[in-house]
Amino acid sequence: EDKVVQSPLSLVVHEGDTVTLNCSYEVTNFRSLLWYKQEKKAPTFLFMLTSSGIEKKSGRLSSILDKKELFSILNITATQTGDSAVYLCAPESGSGNTGKLIFGQGTTLQVKP
Amino acid sequence: DTEVTQTPKHLVMGMTNKKSLKCEQHMGHRAMYWYKQKAKKPPELMFVYSYEKLSINESVPSRFSPECPNSSLLNLHLHALQPEDSALYLCASSQSYGTGDTEAFFGQGTRLTVV
């Protein structure tokens, strides 16, 4: 059975802090791993990782994948109150022309001023 | 245009009603999805359409009936729903697989309440 575990489940920090969010997974026919940020409604795409050891960066956010140990981390440096959201990790399982994202339960991040 | 548009944004329906949720994208994506999300839970996959054909049905009850009239549109027909079906219904789309460009873009969702 496919499994995605995110930790911590929730986190409260102050502006300027650095946070590391963790995602471990066991999925069949793994293709890639995606990170999303969800505030009120739609999850918004952050990163897609397909190769081990290659860090992806976007501003203060970065992420890396370890396909041998089956985990990924999402780092946020110099956090701001606007980073408060639920961060979802979603490995993609698929074959041929179809596949699906399997979401973890999310990490709820609250950044206090 | 990197937008997935869902209508309506909110829907309240009785248990005997028939209604439809609509989703549209114009990014040329060939995979489209329906997810259901309950409060404080992650999205759960319901259906996947790939090249306008249903490729994954995650054992969803038949009171939910998906339809993909063309490559840009995805509908979810609802009939005889139960109050526990109340949730946020999210549509997503992604480029066809094998191109290395498979990130899924989500619509803003339809907040469904069954009374």
Coordinates of C-alpha atoms in Angstrom, one line a residue:
Chain A
E1 CA 0.0 0.0 0.0
D2 CA 1.3 3.5 -0.9
K3 CA 2.3 5.6 2.1
V4 CA 3.4 9.2 2.5
V5 CA 4.3 10.6 5.9
Q6 CA 5.1 14.2 6.5
S7 CA 6.7 15.6 9.6
P8 CA 6.2 17.6 11.6
L9 CA 2.4 17.8 11.4
S10 CA 2.5 21.3 12.6
L11 CA 5.1 23.9 13.3
V12 CA 5.0 27.4 14.8
V13 CA 8.0 29.7 14.2
H14 CA 8.8 33.4 14.2
E15 CA 9.6 35.5 11.2
G16 CA 13.2 35.1 10.2
D17 CA 13.5 31.5 11.3
T18 CA 14.5 28.7 9.0
V19 CA 12.3 25.6 8.8
T20 CA 12.8 22.1 7.3
L21 CA 9.8 20.1 6.4
N22 CA 10.2 16.3 5.9
C23 CA 8.4 13.8 3.6
S24 CA 9.0 10.1 3.5
Y25 CA 7.3 7.9 1.0
E26 CA 6.7 4.4 -0.2
V27 CA 4.8 4.3 -3.5
T28 CA 4.7 1.9 -6.4
N29 CA 6.0 3.0 -9.8
F30 CA 7.4 6.2 -8.4
R31 CA 8.0 8.9 -11.0
S32 CA 8.5 12.1 -9.2
L33 CA 7.7 14.0 -6.0
L34 CA 5.9 17.3 -5.9
W35 CA 5.5 19.9 -3.2
Y36 CA 2.5 22.2 -2.9
K37 CA 1.5 25.1 -0.7
Q38 CA -2.1 25.3 0.3
E39 CA -3.6 28.3 1.9
K40 CA -7.4 28.7 1.7
K41 CA -8.3 26.8 -1.4
A42 CA -6.2 25.4 -4.3
P43 CA -2.8 23.9 -3.7
T44 CA -0.3 25.9 -5.5
F45 CA 2.7 24.1 -7.1
L46 CA 6.1 24.7 -5.6
F47 CA 8.5 22.1 -6.9
M48 CA 8.7 18.9 -8.9
L49 CA 11.7 16.6 -8.1
T50 CA 12.7 13.7 -10.3
S51 CA 16.4 13.1 -9.6
S52 CA 18.2 12.5 -6.4
G53 CA 20.6 15.0 -4.9
I54 CA 19.7 17.9 -7.2
E55 CA 18.5 20.9 -5.2
K56 CA 15.7 23.0 -6.6
K57 CA 15.4 26.6 -5.5
S58 CA 12.9 29.3 -5.8
G59 CA 13.6 32.4 -3.7
R60 CA 13.7 31.4 -0.1
L61 CA 12.4 27.9 -0.8
S62 CA 14.5 24.9 -1.7
S63 CA 13.9 21.2 -1.9
I64 CA 15.8 18.0 -2.5
L65 CA 15.0 14.4 -3.1
D66 CA 16.7 11.2 -2.0
K67 CA 15.4 8.3 -4.0
K68 CA 17.5 5.8 -2.2
E69 CA 16.3 6.6 1.2
L70 CA 12.8 7.6 -0.1
F71 CA 12.5 11.1 1.3
S72 CA 12.4 14.7 0.4
I73 CA 12.9 17.9 2.4
L74 CA 11.5 21.4 1.8
N75 CA 13.5 24.2 3.4
I76 CA 12.2 27.7 3.9
T77 CA 14.7 30.3 5.0
A78 CA 14.0 33.7 6.5
T79 CA 10.4 32.8 7.0
Q80 CA 7.7 35.5 6.6
T81 CA 4.1 35.5 7.8
G82 CA 3.0 34.9 4.2
D83 CA 4.6 31.5 4.4
S84 CA 1.9 30.4 6.8
A85 CA 0.1 27.6 5.0
V86 CA -0.2 23.8 4.8
Y87 CA 2.7 22.3 2.8
L88 CA 1.8 19.1 1.0
C89 CA 4.2 16.5 -0.3
A90 CA 2.8 14.4 -3.2
P91 CA 4.8 11.6 -4.7
E92 CA 3.6 10.7 -8.2
S93 CA 2.8 7.0 -9.0
G94 CA 2.3 6.1 -12.6
S95 CA 3.0 4.1 -15.7
G96 CA 2.4 4.7 -19.4
N97 CA 0.2 7.7 -20.0
T98 CA -1.4 7.9 -16.6
G99 CA -0.5 8.4 -13.0
K100 CA -1.7 9.9 -9.8
L101 CA -0.4 12.1 -7.0
I102 CA -0.6 10.6 -3.5
F103 CA -0.7 13.4 -0.9
G104 CA 0.8 13.3 2.5
Q105 CA -1.3 14.7 5.4
G106 CA 0.6 18.0 5.2
T107 CA 2.6 20.1 7.5
T108 CA 0.8 23.2 8.9
L109 CA 3.2 26.0 9.2
Q110 CA 2.4 29.1 11.2
V111 CA 4.8 32.0 11.1
K112 CA 4.3 34.6 13.8
P113 CA 5.4 38.2 13.4
Chain B
D1 CA -2.7 30.9 -19.4
T2 CA -1.8 28.6 -16.5
E3 CA -5.2 28.5 -15.0
V4 CA -7.7 25.8 -14.2
T5 CA -11.2 27.2 -13.8
Q6 CA -13.8 25.6 -11.7
T7 CA -17.5 26.4 -11.5
P8 CA -19.4 27.0 -9.4
K9 CA -17.3 28.2 -6.5
H10 CA -19.9 27.2 -3.9
L11 CA -22.8 24.7 -4.2
V12 CA -25.5 23.7 -1.8
M13 CA -27.6 20.8 -2.8
G14 CA -30.3 18.5 -1.4
M15 CA -29.9 14.8 -1.2
T16 CA -32.3 14.3 -4.1
N17 CA -30.8 16.9 -6.4
K18 CA -28.8 16.4 -9.5
K19 CA -26.0 18.9 -10.1
S20 CA -22.7 19.1 -12.0
L21 CA -19.3 20.6 -11.3
K22 CA -17.3 21.9 -14.2
C23 CA -13.6 22.3 -14.8
E24 CA -11.8 23.9 -17.7
Q25 CA -8.2 24.4 -18.7
H26 CA -6.6 25.8 -21.9
M27 CA -3.0 24.7 -21.3
G28 CA -3.2 21.8 -23.7
H29 CA -2.9 19.4 -20.8
R30 CA -4.0 15.9 -21.6
A31 CA -4.5 14.6 -18.0
M32 CA -7.3 15.9 -15.8
Y33 CA -8.2 14.9 -12.3
W34 CA -10.9 15.2 -9.6
Y35 CA -9.9 15.3 -6.0
K36 CA -12.0 15.5 -2.9
Q37 CA -10.7 17.3 0.2
K38 CA -12.3 17.3 3.6
A39 CA -11.4 19.9 6.2
K40 CA -7.9 19.6 7.6
K41 CA -7.2 16.5 5.4
P42 CA -5.1 16.2 2.2
P43 CA -6.7 15.9 -1.2
E44 CA -7.9 12.4 -2.0
L45 CA -7.9 11.3 -5.7
M46 CA -11.2 10.3 -7.2
F47 CA -10.7 10.1 -10.9
V48 CA -8.0 10.5 -13.6
Y49 CA -8.7 11.1 -17.2
S50 CA -5.8 10.7 -19.6
Y51 CA -6.4 11.7 -23.3
E52 CA -10.1 12.0 -22.5
K53 CA -10.4 8.4 -21.3
L54 CA -11.0 7.4 -17.7
S55 CA -7.9 5.8 -16.6
I56 CA -8.2 5.7 -12.8
N57 CA -11.3 5.4 -10.6
E58 CA -10.4 5.2 -7.0
S59 CA -13.4 3.1 -6.1
V60 CA -15.6 6.2 -6.0
P61 CA -19.4 5.6 -5.4
S62 CA -21.6 5.7 -8.5
R63 CA -23.4 8.8 -7.2
F64 CA -20.3 10.6 -8.6
S65 CA -20.1 10.3 -12.3
P66 CA -17.2 12.0 -14.2
E67 CA -17.3 13.0 -17.8
C68 CA -14.6 14.4 -20.1
P69 CA -16.4 15.9 -23.2
N70 CA -13.1 17.1 -24.7
S71 CA -9.5 17.7 -23.8
S72 CA -10.3 21.1 -22.1
L73 CA -13.3 20.2 -20.1
L74 CA -14.0 17.9 -17.2
N75 CA -17.3 17.5 -15.5
L76 CA -18.4 15.8 -12.3
H77 CA -22.1 14.8 -12.2
L78 CA -23.6 14.5 -8.8
H79 CA -26.8 12.6 -7.9
A80 CA -28.3 11.4 -4.6
L81 CA -25.4 12.6 -2.5
Q82 CA -25.1 12.2 1.2
P83 CA -24.2 14.9 3.8
E84 CA -20.8 13.2 4.3
D85 CA -20.0 14.0 0.6
S86 CA -19.8 17.7 1.7
A87 CA -16.2 18.7 0.9
L88 CA -14.0 20.9 -1.3
Y89 CA -13.8 19.3 -4.8
L90 CA -10.6 20.1 -6.6
C91 CA -9.9 19.7 -10.3
A92 CA -6.4 19.6 -11.6
S93 CA -4.6 19.1 -14.9
S94 CA -1.1 18.2 -16.1
Q95 CA 0.8 17.7 -19.3
S96 CA 0.7 14.2 -20.7
Y97 CA 3.2 11.8 -19.1
G98 CA 6.5 11.0 -20.5
T99 CA 7.3 14.6 -21.3
G100 CA 9.0 15.4 -18.0
D101 CA 6.5 18.2 -17.4
T102 CA 3.9 16.6 -15.2
E103 CA 3.3 19.1 -12.4
A104 CA -0.4 19.3 -11.7
F105 CA -2.1 22.7 -11.6
F106 CA -5.2 22.9 -9.4
G107 CA -8.4 24.9 -9.7
Q108 CA -9.7 26.9 -6.8
G109 CA -12.2 24.2 -6.0
T110 CA -16.0 24.0 -5.5
R111 CA -17.1 24.0 -1.9
L112 CA -20.0 21.5 -1.9
T113 CA -22.5 21.3 1.0
V114 CA -25.1 18.5 0.9
V115 CA -28.1 19.2 3.1

